[in-house]
């Protein structure tokens, strides 16, 4: 069984990329592989906002991440990327504030790093 | 009444660009301005029929594009060359749109007070 | 030694001149998202294009004989069977 | 004297575009022209965050907007763009939450609309 | 009837094929931001390129005889002296 | 120790892309991996000397790029063709960087465990 890290670089308004990383993560888990982290970087950090207000026919961003968190997936965001972009790092929902070094160590130990953007 | 042109050049699911352009077009119509919407490059694919984004959880904004007719937004234009590039003809499109060559696009631009690129 | 090249947008979003020099004949080219609309443009990079089936389907894209529709499980397996992936 | 509206479409991490719209706005005001609105749309809405944490050698995003607000400039953001992108619309600092129609009416009356992105 | 065309990035960020058909000889082409690096690429669109002086200066860009450096006041005046502006 | 390649293709002041790539490169060096950074397209301009973004209030990240040498990050590569495209030669660059032709870039890519495009 392989170990993955996934990184997300696009903002939550990119619904298409969002559904893709979530489906990819679910496929990994379904096949018994390990995902050591999903890491929000660049504009991806805005996914950790707790203030989405989406109508019911829209992709439900927060619910998708919650569903991955419920499976004990390690959801991280880059703190310096967030601070520069105005994200409230005290309220990041299911995402854990982390340093870039933490992710780099996980990526170094992983078999595969797949970028989504 | 002023002439406003909304230009779209992004692919259909590139962020919310097409939907932002749709909102902008509808709102200028709602405040009684003479609004036009020009699709070029991969944006012409936003007018392609039979797409079903709801199958992967995405909003079906093609339904909303169809409402342009209901709201009497009639100045919908597509770049003729871009249709060709993506192998589309007028029958493949969701709504009625006038195909413009480059010289007609120039004329359209020159007639505007405001041009916004979304 | 093959590389997986992942594209999510039509070709005009990328610097094409550079791509044709960095994609080798043994490499895999995967189209996801809006890149599925632009199969013809990407054909120059690989005889067989891999296409994420769900993304192509919702976009009403007809696949040609030399297109290979793949599932998310296949996508994941591809990242394991290639040496490295590049998301352009 | 002319009447302008300006719209900003890039996120606050695009410091270069940010300095440009601010300098353009100041040039308009210095020449005695009127700016009826600066409007945040698309990724631009993130400029209305109140959570920036930027080191002192960075472009000071919030201070720049404050300086324009002090000159009584009408700073607006699109509420639906903000809701979809997870901005906290109850805390938008010097920016006023507005509908797209409000901006469209101002743009219709303005001599010039200049987009920044 | 002239249009102001504003670019902030090098040409590969845009669909060039379309641009050359939409910029007319009487139009004004203004380079700001990182577009200033790419004067050579934009020369095809206008004999005289307008260049936002501050943006060119911080990028250590030398101006040619047929470049016209402009201030923010000039930029603003340009939007008034042309019929419409397009920020590409 | 694994091989990680950071690829930059954005122009210097396009959002924070170059700075994000710099952070990524420095952090992989800090956690003792064999990291390389490849600049191509307009990203080669991020290595151009004498730029002074602080004159318009922007952070002078070129100073930070120079620290790569201090942190012993030595695998800095530029696309030879892109240097040509932007009229730069090696003397115009802030730091020492090896110019690679396309075949050398292919070899570099094939040697990596991870490739990240920022």
XYZ file of C-alpha atoms in Angstrom:
646
model
C 0.000 0.000 0.000
C 1.278 3.431 -0.956
C 1.520 6.672 0.955
C 0.257 9.867 -0.679
C 0.326 13.557 0.036
C -2.001 15.820 -1.940
C -1.741 19.585 -2.258
C -4.449 21.996 -3.337
C -3.503 25.321 -4.928
C -6.786 26.740 -6.240
C -9.353 28.765 -4.282
C -12.720 27.346 -3.197
C -14.411 29.159 -6.076
C -12.738 26.602 -8.342
C -15.401 23.982 -7.708
C -14.156 21.701 -10.446
C -10.688 21.224 -8.958
C -12.228 20.837 -5.520
C -14.479 17.943 -6.512
C -11.508 16.317 -8.236
C -9.145 16.310 -5.252
C -11.930 15.017 -2.991
C -12.804 12.206 -5.399
C -9.140 11.339 -5.818
C -8.670 11.213 -2.037
C -11.707 8.973 -1.664
C -10.361 6.648 -4.366
C -7.049 6.357 -2.484
C -8.795 5.551 0.769
C -11.154 3.059 -0.895
C -8.160 1.176 -2.277
C -6.555 1.002 1.146
C -3.799 3.507 0.497
C -2.696 6.072 3.065
C -2.971 9.820 2.646
C -0.522 11.431 5.051
C -1.837 14.910 4.361
C -3.986 17.106 2.202
C -2.189 20.426 2.252
C -3.719 23.801 1.351
C -1.164 26.130 -0.237
C -1.321 29.373 -2.251
C -4.992 30.317 -2.953
C -5.977 26.884 -1.649
C -5.814 28.193 1.921
C -9.212 29.872 1.527
C -10.818 26.417 1.678
C -10.245 26.593 5.449
C -12.687 29.486 5.830
C -15.710 28.803 8.015
C -17.887 31.418 6.309
C -19.130 29.816 3.104
C -22.705 30.593 2.189
C -23.575 28.436 -0.802
C -27.007 27.664 -2.154
C -28.107 24.038 -2.086
C -27.421 23.388 -5.780
C -23.753 24.355 -5.364
C -20.841 22.095 -4.491
C -20.931 22.023 -0.678
C -17.313 22.872 0.087
C -17.379 22.595 3.880
C -19.371 19.340 3.870
C -16.874 17.696 1.510
C -13.948 18.501 3.789
C -15.934 17.454 6.843
C -16.563 14.081 5.219
C -12.806 13.607 4.705
C -12.065 14.782 8.255
C -14.560 12.199 9.537
C -12.333 9.561 7.956
C -9.459 10.876 10.126
C -7.676 12.374 7.174
C -4.948 14.876 8.100
C -6.127 18.194 6.643
C -3.487 20.933 6.891
C -3.033 24.481 5.714
C 0.097 26.585 5.350
C 0.082 29.241 8.046
C 2.286 31.812 6.294
C 0.288 31.480 3.060
C -2.858 32.070 5.137
C -1.543 35.075 7.071
C -0.508 36.871 3.900
C -3.935 36.221 2.341
C -6.104 37.400 5.220
C -7.475 34.049 6.373
C -8.495 33.999 10.045
C -6.022 31.383 11.309
C -7.859 31.082 14.623
C -10.911 29.627 12.852
C -9.950 27.078 10.277
C -12.603 24.421 10.806
C -11.407 20.905 10.092
C -8.040 22.149 8.813
C -5.019 22.244 11.108
C -2.688 25.224 10.880
C 0.804 23.960 10.019
C 4.188 25.162 8.884
C 5.564 24.463 5.457
C 8.298 22.334 7.092
C 5.732 19.944 8.498
C 4.340 19.350 5.041
C 7.797 19.065 3.468
C 8.678 16.301 5.923
C 5.487 14.399 5.146
C 6.056 14.857 1.409
C 9.626 13.591 1.756
C 8.386 10.388 3.360
C 5.480 9.864 0.953
C 5.628 7.678 -2.144
C 3.629 10.177 -4.188
C 2.803 13.851 -4.071
C -0.055 14.801 -6.372
C -0.798 18.480 -6.963
C -4.322 19.681 -7.729
C -4.894 22.966 -9.503
C -28.838 53.998 -21.776
C -25.220 53.033 -22.295
C -23.550 50.184 -24.154
C -21.681 47.698 -21.957
C -19.766 44.709 -23.301
C -18.939 41.717 -21.113
C -16.107 39.634 -22.584
C -15.504 36.007 -21.611
C -12.347 34.158 -22.545
C -12.043 31.541 -19.808
C -12.990 27.890 -20.109
C -16.413 26.967 -18.649
C -15.260 25.531 -15.308
C -12.277 27.823 -14.773
C -13.174 29.185 -11.357
C -16.472 31.113 -11.451
C -15.470 33.318 -14.361
C -18.303 32.384 -16.710
C -20.840 32.599 -13.912
C -19.477 35.982 -12.806
C -19.844 37.162 -16.404
C -23.412 35.829 -16.517
C -24.293 37.704 -13.323
C -22.736 40.875 -14.712
C -24.663 40.560 -17.978
C -27.984 39.918 -16.242
C -27.518 42.793 -13.830
C -26.778 45.354 -16.534
C -29.901 44.175 -18.341
C -31.824 44.535 -15.073
C -30.710 48.143 -14.670
C -31.848 48.828 -18.251
C -28.543 49.199 -20.039
C -27.761 47.859 -23.476
C -25.539 44.954 -22.517
C -23.748 42.531 -24.848
C -21.847 39.348 -24.007
C -19.022 38.135 -26.249
C -17.572 34.630 -25.890
C -14.177 33.902 -27.357
C -11.427 31.300 -26.980
C -12.420 28.379 -24.721
C -15.311 30.456 -23.326
C -17.372 29.419 -26.369
C -17.548 25.979 -24.718
C -19.770 27.517 -22.034
C -22.487 27.566 -24.701
C -22.093 23.896 -25.619
C -25.274 21.811 -25.232
C -25.882 18.688 -23.152
C -23.402 19.349 -20.326
C -24.421 17.980 -16.935
C -22.118 19.327 -14.218
C -24.590 18.310 -11.525
C -23.430 14.724 -12.123
C -20.207 15.615 -10.315
C -21.823 17.908 -7.770
C -21.317 21.169 -9.627
C -24.079 23.667 -10.193
C -25.772 23.423 -13.573
C -25.185 27.022 -14.629
C -26.086 26.161 -18.219
C -29.700 26.327 -17.086
C -29.032 29.883 -15.964
C -27.425 30.799 -19.261
C -30.670 29.758 -20.927
C -32.547 32.330 -18.831
C -30.818 35.107 -20.767
C -33.546 34.758 -23.360
C -36.261 35.074 -20.718
C -34.665 38.278 -19.433
C -34.528 39.650 -22.983
C -30.758 39.700 -23.174
C -30.386 39.347 -26.908
C -26.902 40.556 -27.700
C -25.070 37.272 -27.299
C -22.040 36.961 -29.546
C -19.469 34.278 -30.185
C -16.135 34.508 -31.933
C -16.524 32.652 -35.219
C -12.889 31.539 -35.242
C -13.145 30.145 -31.695
C -16.206 28.055 -32.608
C -14.119 26.580 -35.397
C -11.160 25.973 -33.061
C -13.360 23.901 -30.756
C -15.275 22.142 -33.505
C -18.621 23.710 -32.673
C -21.311 24.957 -34.986
C -24.409 26.991 -34.212
C -26.554 23.890 -33.708
C -24.305 22.758 -30.864
C -25.120 25.884 -28.855
C -27.533 26.186 -25.936
C -28.911 29.523 -26.980
C -29.036 31.664 -30.034
C -25.765 33.536 -30.478
C -24.440 35.577 -33.361
C -21.089 34.424 -34.704
C -18.804 37.382 -35.359
C -15.633 37.593 -37.395
C -12.795 39.755 -36.083
C -13.864 42.859 -37.937
C -17.388 42.570 -36.518
C -15.879 42.123 -33.043
C -13.883 45.324 -33.566
C -17.057 47.178 -34.501
C -18.793 45.799 -31.403
C -15.967 46.962 -29.123
C -15.849 50.442 -30.661
C -19.576 50.909 -29.933
C -19.142 50.485 -26.167
C -18.879 52.897 -23.279
C -17.580 50.154 -20.977
C -15.870 46.853 -21.735
C -15.295 44.369 -18.921
C -13.220 41.243 -19.199
C -14.268 38.516 -16.752
C 11.054 5.873 -16.550
C 7.797 7.541 -17.483
C 6.240 10.762 -16.271
C 2.544 11.520 -15.798
C 1.567 14.917 -17.211
C -1.733 16.244 -15.887
C -3.629 19.052 -17.617
C -6.869 20.631 -16.427
C -7.269 23.475 -18.943
C -7.198 23.947 -22.738
C -3.751 24.318 -24.248
C -3.806 28.117 -24.487
C -3.508 28.223 -20.680
C 0.032 26.807 -20.967
C 3.261 27.785 -22.687
C 2.915 25.255 -25.473
C 6.378 25.682 -26.936
C 7.943 24.467 -23.730
C 5.577 21.523 -23.278
C 6.296 19.847 -26.587
C 9.929 19.724 -25.540
C 9.342 18.272 -22.095
C 6.823 15.527 -22.844
C 8.524 12.371 -24.109
C 7.049 9.573 -26.175
C 6.936 7.095 -23.266
C 5.163 9.589 -21.009
C 1.489 9.546 -20.086
C -0.757 12.548 -20.782
C -3.890 12.817 -18.656
C -6.648 15.310 -19.384
C -8.978 16.268 -16.557
C -11.497 19.084 -16.166
C -11.673 21.602 -18.992
C -8.636 20.074 -20.707
C -11.023 17.311 -21.858
C -12.605 19.835 -24.229
C -9.260 20.261 -25.989
C -8.304 16.718 -26.935
C -7.369 17.768 -30.443
C -4.886 20.339 -29.118
C -3.199 17.810 -26.818
C -3.000 15.007 -29.393
C 0.430 16.285 -30.488
C 1.879 15.228 -27.122
C 0.748 11.581 -27.089
C -0.851 9.072 -29.451
C -3.136 7.841 -26.701
C -4.636 10.473 -24.461
C -5.890 9.414 -21.043
C -9.140 11.164 -20.168
C -10.808 11.279 -16.771
C -14.120 9.716 -17.702
C -16.403 11.571 -15.277
C -14.998 14.960 -16.270
C -15.430 14.191 -19.978
C -18.942 12.835 -19.476
C -20.356 15.896 -17.713
C -18.924 18.015 -20.532
C -20.699 15.917 -23.191
C -17.416 14.978 -24.853
C -17.348 12.075 -27.292
C -14.255 9.936 -27.015
C -12.310 8.787 -30.071
C -10.858 5.322 -30.552
C -7.430 6.429 -29.475
C -8.699 8.091 -26.286
C -8.592 6.049 -23.130
C -11.282 6.850 -20.571
C -10.116 6.248 -17.023
C -11.713 6.190 -13.576
C -10.425 7.799 -10.381
C -9.030 4.390 -9.375
C -7.112 4.300 -12.665
C -5.923 7.891 -12.103
C -4.586 6.908 -8.699
C -2.957 3.761 -10.086
C -1.334 5.869 -12.811
C 0.388 8.078 -10.260
C 1.843 4.872 -8.784
C 2.887 3.239 -12.069
C 4.730 6.344 -13.311
C 7.912 7.707 -11.760
C 6.721 11.235 -11.157
C 3.720 13.407 -11.945
C 3.588 17.011 -13.077
C 0.391 19.004 -12.724
C 0.899 21.700 -15.334
C -14.091 66.700 -14.128
C -14.759 63.044 -14.850
C -16.451 60.315 -12.846
C -14.721 56.960 -12.493
C -15.561 53.552 -11.153
C -12.710 51.093 -10.600
C -13.036 47.355 -10.134
C -10.466 44.991 -8.621
C -10.466 41.325 -9.627
C -7.238 39.928 -8.171
C -6.701 38.640 -4.623
C -4.688 40.553 -2.015
C -1.707 38.266 -2.637
C -1.328 40.079 -5.960
C 0.522 42.995 -4.403
C 1.512 44.456 -7.743
C -2.051 44.979 -8.969
C -3.025 46.274 -5.546
C -0.429 49.033 -5.506
C -1.468 49.964 -9.046
C -5.175 50.463 -8.366
C -4.371 52.473 -5.234
C -1.927 54.720 -7.082
C -4.398 55.153 -9.938
C -7.141 56.103 -7.479
C -4.879 58.628 -5.791
C -3.974 60.131 -9.184
C -7.690 60.570 -9.973
C -8.358 62.264 -6.654
C -5.276 64.485 -6.951
C -6.522 65.752 -10.325
C -9.916 66.585 -8.862
C -11.830 63.741 -10.528
C -14.534 61.774 -8.746
C -14.368 58.063 -8.000
C -17.914 56.856 -7.420
C -16.774 53.420 -6.289
C -13.947 50.987 -5.983
C -15.632 47.617 -6.335
C -14.180 44.267 -5.230
C -15.323 41.424 -7.491
C -14.186 37.825 -8.115
C -11.022 37.050 -6.067
C -10.807 40.771 -5.286
C -13.309 40.329 -2.453
C -10.606 38.885 -0.189
C -9.185 42.415 0.137
C -12.042 43.071 2.583
C -10.671 40.566 5.091
C -9.691 41.990 8.467
C -7.144 39.240 9.205
C -4.018 40.171 7.274
C -0.768 39.506 9.070
C 1.984 40.968 6.905
C 5.554 41.707 7.926
C 6.658 45.337 7.842
C 8.542 45.049 4.546
C 5.398 43.880 2.726
C 2.791 46.038 0.993
C 0.450 47.002 3.835
C -2.888 46.046 2.282
C -5.237 47.196 5.038
C -3.426 50.509 5.562
C -3.692 51.353 1.856
C -7.453 50.852 1.840
C -7.783 52.752 5.127
C -5.984 55.704 3.547
C -8.490 55.718 0.659
C -11.417 55.326 3.066
C -10.109 58.353 5.003
C -10.577 60.355 1.811
C -14.264 59.343 1.882
C -13.891 57.041 -1.089
C -16.783 54.602 -1.553
C -15.235 51.141 -1.117
C -17.651 48.318 -1.988
C -17.547 44.561 -2.304
C -19.897 42.181 -4.082
C -21.835 40.226 -1.488
C -22.611 37.145 -3.572
C -18.994 36.877 -4.752
C -17.966 37.064 -1.088
C -20.450 34.494 0.188
C -19.369 31.926 -2.374
C -15.720 32.470 -1.482
C -15.978 32.194 2.283
C -15.401 35.824 3.221
C -16.943 36.814 6.557
C -19.405 39.426 5.306
C -20.091 40.665 8.841
C -16.512 41.908 9.160
C -15.384 43.693 6.042
C -13.449 46.611 7.526
C -13.613 49.764 5.420
C -15.490 47.970 2.628
C -19.259 48.164 2.395
C -21.174 45.018 1.450
C -23.186 45.726 -1.706
C -25.159 44.016 -4.427
C -23.962 43.791 -7.997
C -26.909 45.992 -9.038
C -25.638 48.851 -6.901
C -22.321 48.747 -8.686
C -23.939 48.362 -12.126
C -25.945 51.540 -11.529
C -22.834 53.472 -10.500
C -20.932 52.105 -13.501
C -23.778 53.120 -15.819
C -23.572 56.702 -14.602
C -19.771 56.895 -14.638
C -17.715 58.298 -17.507
C -15.106 55.572 -17.161
C -14.859 52.104 -15.688
C -11.277 50.881 -15.342
C -10.655 47.256 -14.440
C -7.569 46.205 -12.469
C -6.273 42.671 -12.643
C -12.546 56.223 -31.975
C -9.580 54.678 -30.210
C -9.455 51.968 -27.565
C -6.984 51.658 -24.682
C -5.624 48.117 -24.314
C -4.056 47.433 -20.914
C -1.726 44.463 -20.344
C -0.145 43.492 -17.029
C 1.520 40.177 -17.952
C 3.830 38.842 -20.678
C 2.123 37.834 -23.900
C 2.007 34.090 -23.151
C -0.675 34.850 -20.536
C -3.063 35.846 -23.323
C -4.533 34.247 -26.440
C -2.258 36.083 -28.837
C -4.000 35.021 -32.027
C -7.135 36.805 -30.946
C -5.384 39.966 -29.777
C -3.683 40.762 -33.051
C -7.121 40.821 -34.624
C -8.749 43.078 -32.061
C -6.103 45.779 -31.654
C -6.336 48.381 -34.391
C -3.675 50.746 -35.641
C -5.207 53.830 -33.998
C -5.514 52.098 -30.631
C -3.267 52.669 -27.610
C -1.380 49.791 -26.008
C -0.346 50.295 -22.383
C 2.006 47.929 -20.573
C 1.916 47.873 -16.786
C 3.352 45.437 -14.243
C 5.085 42.358 -15.625
C 3.967 43.182 -19.169
C 6.747 45.805 -19.136
C 9.267 42.932 -19.287
C 7.793 41.833 -22.597
C 7.983 44.969 -24.735
C 9.422 43.047 -27.654
C 6.433 40.658 -27.683
C 3.904 43.497 -27.651
C 5.621 45.602 -30.314
C 3.594 43.825 -33.017
C 0.433 45.504 -31.709
C 1.586 49.132 -31.810
C 4.513 51.160 -33.105
C 4.621 53.183 -29.940
C 4.110 51.278 -26.703
C 2.996 53.204 -23.658
C 4.763 51.994 -20.537
C 3.873 52.809 -16.944
C 7.123 54.398 -15.863
C 7.181 53.343 -12.212
C 6.457 49.710 -13.035
C 9.214 49.632 -15.669
C 11.693 51.364 -13.377
C 11.395 48.938 -10.472
C 11.911 46.098 -12.965
C 15.137 47.675 -14.274
C 13.758 47.904 -17.803
C 15.519 50.146 -20.304
C 13.157 52.025 -22.572
C 13.724 52.266 -26.328
C 13.215 55.407 -28.405
C 9.797 54.276 -29.543
C 8.580 53.507 -26.010
C 6.681 56.215 -24.230
C 7.032 56.264 -20.458
C 3.928 57.558 -18.724
C 2.952 58.564 -15.184
C -0.203 57.626 -13.287
C -1.610 61.051 -14.227
C -0.983 60.214 -17.886
C -2.551 56.762 -17.395
C -5.667 58.371 -16.000
C -5.753 60.984 -18.756
C -5.440 58.182 -21.329
C -8.563 56.476 -20.038
C -10.343 59.786 -20.621
C -8.925 60.513 -24.080
C -9.805 57.068 -25.459
C -13.344 55.832 -26.031
C -13.113 52.642 -24.005
C -10.498 50.626 -22.146
C -9.984 46.877 -22.075
C -7.926 45.300 -19.318
C -6.861 42.037 -20.915
C 17.246 11.812 0.821
C 14.871 12.309 -2.106
C 15.007 14.512 -5.192
C 12.399 17.246 -5.350
C 12.041 19.665 -8.242
C 10.274 23.011 -7.863
C 9.224 24.442 -11.243
C 8.442 28.129 -11.755
C 6.782 29.427 -14.883
C 5.032 32.576 -13.682
C 6.259 36.119 -14.142
C 8.023 37.654 -11.105
C 5.131 39.721 -9.718
C 2.306 37.359 -10.685
C 0.694 36.913 -7.309
C 3.124 35.319 -4.814
C 4.021 32.405 -7.085
C 7.768 33.008 -7.222
C 7.897 33.678 -3.492
C 5.877 30.528 -2.767
C 8.354 28.571 -4.902
C 11.260 30.161 -3.018
C 9.750 29.149 0.336
C 9.174 25.626 -0.940
C 12.749 25.335 -2.186
C 14.239 26.644 1.048
C 12.092 24.377 3.207
C 13.048 21.195 1.342
C 16.679 22.191 1.748
C 16.025 22.774 5.448
C 14.624 19.280 5.875
C 17.724 17.891 4.144
C 16.297 16.834 0.796
C 18.014 17.261 -2.541
C 15.935 20.107 -3.942
C 16.272 21.757 -7.353
C 14.547 24.869 -8.687
C 13.919 25.290 -12.418
C 12.884 28.644 -13.890
C 11.280 28.742 -17.303
C 9.148 31.083 -19.386
C 8.706 34.525 -17.777
C 9.864 33.094 -14.434
C 13.471 33.571 -15.592
C 12.830 37.295 -15.059
C 12.700 36.627 -11.317
C 16.486 36.188 -11.529
C 17.075 39.484 -13.309
C 19.450 41.874 -11.486
C 18.842 45.440 -10.295
C 15.096 45.239 -9.656
C 13.810 47.443 -6.830
C 10.211 46.576 -5.977
C 10.477 48.397 -2.653
C 10.269 51.635 -4.665
C 6.575 50.902 -5.189
C 5.990 49.413 -1.750
C 6.507 45.766 -2.694
C 8.784 43.457 -0.766
C 12.259 43.070 -2.232
C 12.179 39.279 -2.543
C 15.227 39.356 -4.819
C 17.271 39.782 -1.632
C 15.732 36.522 -0.405
C 16.530 34.736 -3.659
C 20.160 35.643 -3.045
C 20.054 33.808 0.286
C 19.715 30.510 -1.589
C 23.495 30.485 -1.845
C 23.873 31.030 1.903
C 21.561 28.093 2.579
C 23.594 25.915 0.229
C 20.814 25.489 -2.315
C 22.949 24.951 -5.371
C 20.664 23.290 -7.901
C 19.285 26.407 -9.529
C 18.432 25.913 -13.172
C 17.102 28.164 -15.925
C 15.639 27.232 -19.273
C 18.201 28.309 -21.876
C 15.526 29.067 -24.458
C 13.575 31.266 -22.025
C 16.682 33.345 -21.217
C 16.989 33.946 -24.956
C 13.296 34.816 -25.260
C 13.671 37.553 -22.645
C 17.058 38.783 -23.853
C 18.944 37.751 -20.736
C 22.382 36.227 -20.439
C 24.066 34.691 -17.406
C 25.647 38.005 -16.393
C 22.218 39.558 -16.010
C 21.287 37.081 -13.286
C 21.259 37.678 -9.535
C 22.692 34.305 -8.643
C 24.554 31.538 -10.335
C 22.169 29.327 -12.292
C 22.839 26.577 -14.783
C 21.206 27.091 -18.167
C 19.626 23.873 -19.420
C 18.491 22.942 -22.894
C 15.294 20.907 -23.228
C 17.028 17.554 -23.201
C 18.829 18.460 -19.969
C 15.498 19.569 -18.482
C 14.034 16.177 -19.396
C 16.900 14.441 -17.620
C 16.380 16.635 -14.563
C 12.666 15.803 -14.428
C 13.257 12.072 -14.821
C 15.598 12.094 -11.799
C 12.898 13.359 -9.416
C 10.652 11.667 -6.888
C 8.428 14.748 -6.662
C 7.876 17.620 -9.088
C 5.857 20.630 -7.961
C 4.707 23.420 -10.217
C 4.194 26.734 -8.379
